[in-house]
PDB file of C-alpha atoms in Angstrom:
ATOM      1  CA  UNK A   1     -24.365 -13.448 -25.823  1.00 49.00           C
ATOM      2  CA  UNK A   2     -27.474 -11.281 -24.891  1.00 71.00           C
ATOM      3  CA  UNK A   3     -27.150  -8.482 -22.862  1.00 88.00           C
ATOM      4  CA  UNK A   4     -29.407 -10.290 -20.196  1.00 89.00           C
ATOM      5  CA  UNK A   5     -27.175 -13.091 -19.920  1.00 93.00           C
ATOM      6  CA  UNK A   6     -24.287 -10.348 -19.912  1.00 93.00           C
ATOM      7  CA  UNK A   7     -25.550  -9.098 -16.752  1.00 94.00           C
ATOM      8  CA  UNK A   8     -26.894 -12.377 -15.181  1.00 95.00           C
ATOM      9  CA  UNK A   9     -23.505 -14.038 -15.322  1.00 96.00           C
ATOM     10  CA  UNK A  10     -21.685 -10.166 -13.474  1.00 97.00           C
ATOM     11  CA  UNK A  11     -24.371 -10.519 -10.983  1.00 97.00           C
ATOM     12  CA  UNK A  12     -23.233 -14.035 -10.007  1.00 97.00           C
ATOM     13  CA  UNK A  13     -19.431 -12.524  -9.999  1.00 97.00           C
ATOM     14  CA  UNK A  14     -20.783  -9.954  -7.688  1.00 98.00           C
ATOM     15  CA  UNK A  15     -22.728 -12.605  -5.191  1.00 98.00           C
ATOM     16  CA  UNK A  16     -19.105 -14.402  -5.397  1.00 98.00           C
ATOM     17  CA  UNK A  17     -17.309 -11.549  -4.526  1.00 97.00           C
ATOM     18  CA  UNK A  18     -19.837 -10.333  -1.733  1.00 98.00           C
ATOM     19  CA  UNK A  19     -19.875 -14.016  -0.430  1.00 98.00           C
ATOM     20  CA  UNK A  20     -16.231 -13.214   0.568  1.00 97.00           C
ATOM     21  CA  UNK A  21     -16.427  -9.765   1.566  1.00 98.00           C
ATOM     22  CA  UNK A  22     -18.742 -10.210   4.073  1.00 98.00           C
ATOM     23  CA  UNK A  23     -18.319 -13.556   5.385  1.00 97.00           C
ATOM     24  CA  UNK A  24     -13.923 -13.066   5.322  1.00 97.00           C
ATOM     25  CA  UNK A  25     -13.462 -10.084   5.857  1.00 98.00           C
ATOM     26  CA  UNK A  26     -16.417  -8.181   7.868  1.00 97.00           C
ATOM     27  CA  UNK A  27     -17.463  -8.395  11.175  1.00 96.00           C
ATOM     28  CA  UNK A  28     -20.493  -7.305  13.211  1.00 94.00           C
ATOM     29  CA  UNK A  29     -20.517  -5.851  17.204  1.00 92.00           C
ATOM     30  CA  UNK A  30     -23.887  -5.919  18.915  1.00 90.00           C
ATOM     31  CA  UNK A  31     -24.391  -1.907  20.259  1.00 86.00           C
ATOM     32  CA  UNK A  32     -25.277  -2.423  23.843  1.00 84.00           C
ATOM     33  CA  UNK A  33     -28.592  -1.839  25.310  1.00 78.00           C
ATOM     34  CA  UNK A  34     -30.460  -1.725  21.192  1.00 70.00           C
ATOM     35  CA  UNK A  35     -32.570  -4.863  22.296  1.00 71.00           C
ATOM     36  CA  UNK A  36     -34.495  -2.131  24.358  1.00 66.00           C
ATOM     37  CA  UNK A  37     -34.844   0.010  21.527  1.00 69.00           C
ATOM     38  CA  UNK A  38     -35.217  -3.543  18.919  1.00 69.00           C
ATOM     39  CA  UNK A  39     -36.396  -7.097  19.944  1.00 72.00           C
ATOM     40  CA  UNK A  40     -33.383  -8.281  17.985  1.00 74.00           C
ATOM     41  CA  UNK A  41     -31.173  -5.795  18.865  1.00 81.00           C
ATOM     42  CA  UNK A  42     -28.628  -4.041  16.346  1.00 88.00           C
ATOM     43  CA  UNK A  43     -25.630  -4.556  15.400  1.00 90.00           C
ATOM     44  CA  UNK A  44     -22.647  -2.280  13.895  1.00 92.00           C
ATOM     45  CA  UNK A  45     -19.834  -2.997  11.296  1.00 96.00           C
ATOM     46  CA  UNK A  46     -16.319  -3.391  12.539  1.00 95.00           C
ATOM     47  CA  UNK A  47     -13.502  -0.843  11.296  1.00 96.00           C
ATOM     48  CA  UNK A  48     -12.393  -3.394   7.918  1.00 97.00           C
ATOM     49  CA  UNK A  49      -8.435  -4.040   7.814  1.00 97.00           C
ATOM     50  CA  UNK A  50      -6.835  -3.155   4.581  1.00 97.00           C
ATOM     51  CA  UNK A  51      -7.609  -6.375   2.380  1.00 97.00           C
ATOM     52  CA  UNK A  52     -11.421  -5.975   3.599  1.00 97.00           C
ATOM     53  CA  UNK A  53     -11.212  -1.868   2.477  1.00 97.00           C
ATOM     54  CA  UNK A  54      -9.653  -2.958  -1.074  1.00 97.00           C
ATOM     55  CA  UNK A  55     -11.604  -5.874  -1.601  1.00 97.00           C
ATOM     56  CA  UNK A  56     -14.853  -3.116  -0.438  1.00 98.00           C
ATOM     57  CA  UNK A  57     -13.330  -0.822  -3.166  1.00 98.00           C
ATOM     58  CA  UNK A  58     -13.577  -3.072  -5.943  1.00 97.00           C
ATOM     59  CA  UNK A  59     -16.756  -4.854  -5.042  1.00 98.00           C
ATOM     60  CA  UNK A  60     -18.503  -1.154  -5.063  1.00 98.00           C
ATOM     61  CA  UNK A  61     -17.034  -0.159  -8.613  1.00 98.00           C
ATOM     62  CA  UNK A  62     -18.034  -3.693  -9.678  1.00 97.00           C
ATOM     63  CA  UNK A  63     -21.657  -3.222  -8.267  1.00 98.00           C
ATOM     64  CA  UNK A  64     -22.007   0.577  -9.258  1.00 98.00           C
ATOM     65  CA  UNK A  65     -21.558  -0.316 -13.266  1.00 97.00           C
ATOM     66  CA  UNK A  66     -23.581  -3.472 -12.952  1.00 97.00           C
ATOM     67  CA  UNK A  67     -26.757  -1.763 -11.283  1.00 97.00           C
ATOM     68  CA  UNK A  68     -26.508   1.144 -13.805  1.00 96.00           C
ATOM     69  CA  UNK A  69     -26.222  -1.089 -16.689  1.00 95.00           C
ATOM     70  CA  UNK A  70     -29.336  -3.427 -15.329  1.00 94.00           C
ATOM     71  CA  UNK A  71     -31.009   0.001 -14.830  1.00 93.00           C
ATOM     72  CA  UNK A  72     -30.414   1.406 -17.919  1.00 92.00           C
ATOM     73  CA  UNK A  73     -31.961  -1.521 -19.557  1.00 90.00           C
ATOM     74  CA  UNK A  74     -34.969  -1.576 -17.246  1.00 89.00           C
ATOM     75  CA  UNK A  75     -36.005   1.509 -17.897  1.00 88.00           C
ATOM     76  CA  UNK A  76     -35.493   1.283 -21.705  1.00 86.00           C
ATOM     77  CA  UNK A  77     -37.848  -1.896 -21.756  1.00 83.00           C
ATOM     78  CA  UNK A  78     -40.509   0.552 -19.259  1.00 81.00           C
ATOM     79  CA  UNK A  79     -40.489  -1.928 -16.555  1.00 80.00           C
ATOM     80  CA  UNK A  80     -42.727  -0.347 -14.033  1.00 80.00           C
ATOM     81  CA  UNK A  81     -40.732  -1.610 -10.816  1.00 85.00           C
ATOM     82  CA  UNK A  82     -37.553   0.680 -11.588  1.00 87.00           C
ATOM     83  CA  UNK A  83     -37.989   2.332  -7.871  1.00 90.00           C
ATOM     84  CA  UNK A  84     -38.117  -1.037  -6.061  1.00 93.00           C
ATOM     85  CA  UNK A  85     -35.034  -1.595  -7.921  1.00 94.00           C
ATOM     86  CA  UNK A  86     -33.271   1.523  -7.004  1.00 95.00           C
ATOM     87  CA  UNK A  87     -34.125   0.177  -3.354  1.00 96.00           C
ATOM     88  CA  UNK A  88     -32.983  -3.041  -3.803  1.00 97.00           C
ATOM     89  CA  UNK A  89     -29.592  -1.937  -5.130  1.00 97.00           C
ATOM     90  CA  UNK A  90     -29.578   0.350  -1.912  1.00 97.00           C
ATOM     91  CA  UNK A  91     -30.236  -2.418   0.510  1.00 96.00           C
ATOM     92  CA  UNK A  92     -27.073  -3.904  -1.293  1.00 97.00           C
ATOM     93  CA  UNK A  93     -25.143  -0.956  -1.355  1.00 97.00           C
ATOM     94  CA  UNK A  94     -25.332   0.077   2.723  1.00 96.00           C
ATOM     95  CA  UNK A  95     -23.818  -3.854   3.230  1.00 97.00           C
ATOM     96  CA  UNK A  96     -21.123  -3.216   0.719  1.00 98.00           C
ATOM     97  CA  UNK A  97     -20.292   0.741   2.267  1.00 97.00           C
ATOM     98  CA  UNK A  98     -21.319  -0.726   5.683  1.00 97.00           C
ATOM     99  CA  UNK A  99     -21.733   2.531   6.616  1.00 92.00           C
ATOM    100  CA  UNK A 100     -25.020   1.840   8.904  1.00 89.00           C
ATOM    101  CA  UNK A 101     -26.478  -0.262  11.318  1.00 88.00           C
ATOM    102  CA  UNK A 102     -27.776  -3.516  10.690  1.00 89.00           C
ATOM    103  CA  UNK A 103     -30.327  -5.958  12.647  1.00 87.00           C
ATOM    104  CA  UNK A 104     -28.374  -8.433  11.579  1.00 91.00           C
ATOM    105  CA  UNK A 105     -26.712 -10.547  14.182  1.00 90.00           C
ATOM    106  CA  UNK A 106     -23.936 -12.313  12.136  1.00 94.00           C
ATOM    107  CA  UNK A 107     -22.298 -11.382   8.611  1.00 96.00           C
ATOM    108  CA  UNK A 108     -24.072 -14.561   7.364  1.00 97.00           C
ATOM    109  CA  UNK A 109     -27.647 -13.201   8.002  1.00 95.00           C
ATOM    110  CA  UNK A 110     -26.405 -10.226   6.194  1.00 96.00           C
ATOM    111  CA  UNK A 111     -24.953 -11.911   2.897  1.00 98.00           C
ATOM    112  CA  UNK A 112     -28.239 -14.192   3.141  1.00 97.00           C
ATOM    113  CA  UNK A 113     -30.549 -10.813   2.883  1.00 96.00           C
ATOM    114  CA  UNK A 114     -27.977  -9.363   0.420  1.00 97.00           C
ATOM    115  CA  UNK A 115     -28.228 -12.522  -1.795  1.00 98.00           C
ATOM    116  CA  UNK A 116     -32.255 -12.170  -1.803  1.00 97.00           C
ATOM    117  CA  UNK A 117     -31.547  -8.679  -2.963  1.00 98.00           C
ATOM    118  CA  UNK A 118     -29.615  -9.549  -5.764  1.00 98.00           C
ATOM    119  CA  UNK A 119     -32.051 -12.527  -6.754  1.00 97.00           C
ATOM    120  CA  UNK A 120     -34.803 -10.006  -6.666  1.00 96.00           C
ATOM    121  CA  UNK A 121     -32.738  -7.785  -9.086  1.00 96.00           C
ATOM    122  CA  UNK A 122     -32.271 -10.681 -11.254  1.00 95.00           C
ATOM    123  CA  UNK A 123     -35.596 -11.802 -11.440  1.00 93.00           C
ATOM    124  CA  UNK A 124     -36.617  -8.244 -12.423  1.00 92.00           C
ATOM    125  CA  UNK A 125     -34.204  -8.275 -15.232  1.00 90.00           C
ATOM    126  CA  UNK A 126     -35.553 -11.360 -16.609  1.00 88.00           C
ATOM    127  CA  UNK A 127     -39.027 -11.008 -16.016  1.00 79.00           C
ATOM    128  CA  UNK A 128     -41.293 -10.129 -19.373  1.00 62.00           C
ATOM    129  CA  UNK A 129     -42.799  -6.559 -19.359  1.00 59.00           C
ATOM    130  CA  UNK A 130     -46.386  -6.454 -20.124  1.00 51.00           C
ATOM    131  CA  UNK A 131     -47.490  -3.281 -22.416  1.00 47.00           C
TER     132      UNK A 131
END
């Protein structure tokens, strides 16, 4: 198996695993008064209980290789979007550490954006690089 395909089929592990993290074990609370500041208001993440904090361990260790891997290879083949992919994986990264706000209003719209993030990742892994 290609390394490609390697990293395709860990990706779809990590969607899996985020699919639960975030939709069984994480909650969101809308902060009070933010749809002055924000037409949709924010939103922050609830304290996780201790299967939500393990399950949050492993899914970051998981991610963390994966990303550095699908980096690594990236920048080997000189793919110019390397930085859009560094923000991408950051984008996924703040959901997994939930360690900041979101404008989310529901852990659904958050896995949904999170999903696009990792499709985007995907796409850049498998799309040809030009020279």
């Amino acid at each position: 198996m290609n390394n490609v395909q390697s990293l395709l089929e860990r990706y779809q592990t990590v969607e899996d695993e985020l699919r639960i993290f975030l939709l069984e074990y994480s909650e969101l609370s809308y902060m009070e008064g933010s749809v002055e500041v924000v037409d949709t208001g924010a939103y922050t993440w609830s304290k996780l209980k201790q299967r939500g904090r393990k399950a949050q361990c492993k899914l970051y260790s998981v991610y963390i290789m994966l990303v550095e891997e699908a980096a690594e290879m990236l920048a080997s083949s000189g793919h110019s979007a390397t930085e859009r992919f560094n923000q991408s994986c950051e984008e996924v990264l703040s959901h997994i550490k939930q360690d900041s706000m979101s404008w989310d209003s529901s852990p659904q719209l958050s896995f949904d954006r999170v999903r696009g993030e990792l499709e985007f990742q995907k796409h850049l892994l498998t799309k040809p690089v030009h020279v």
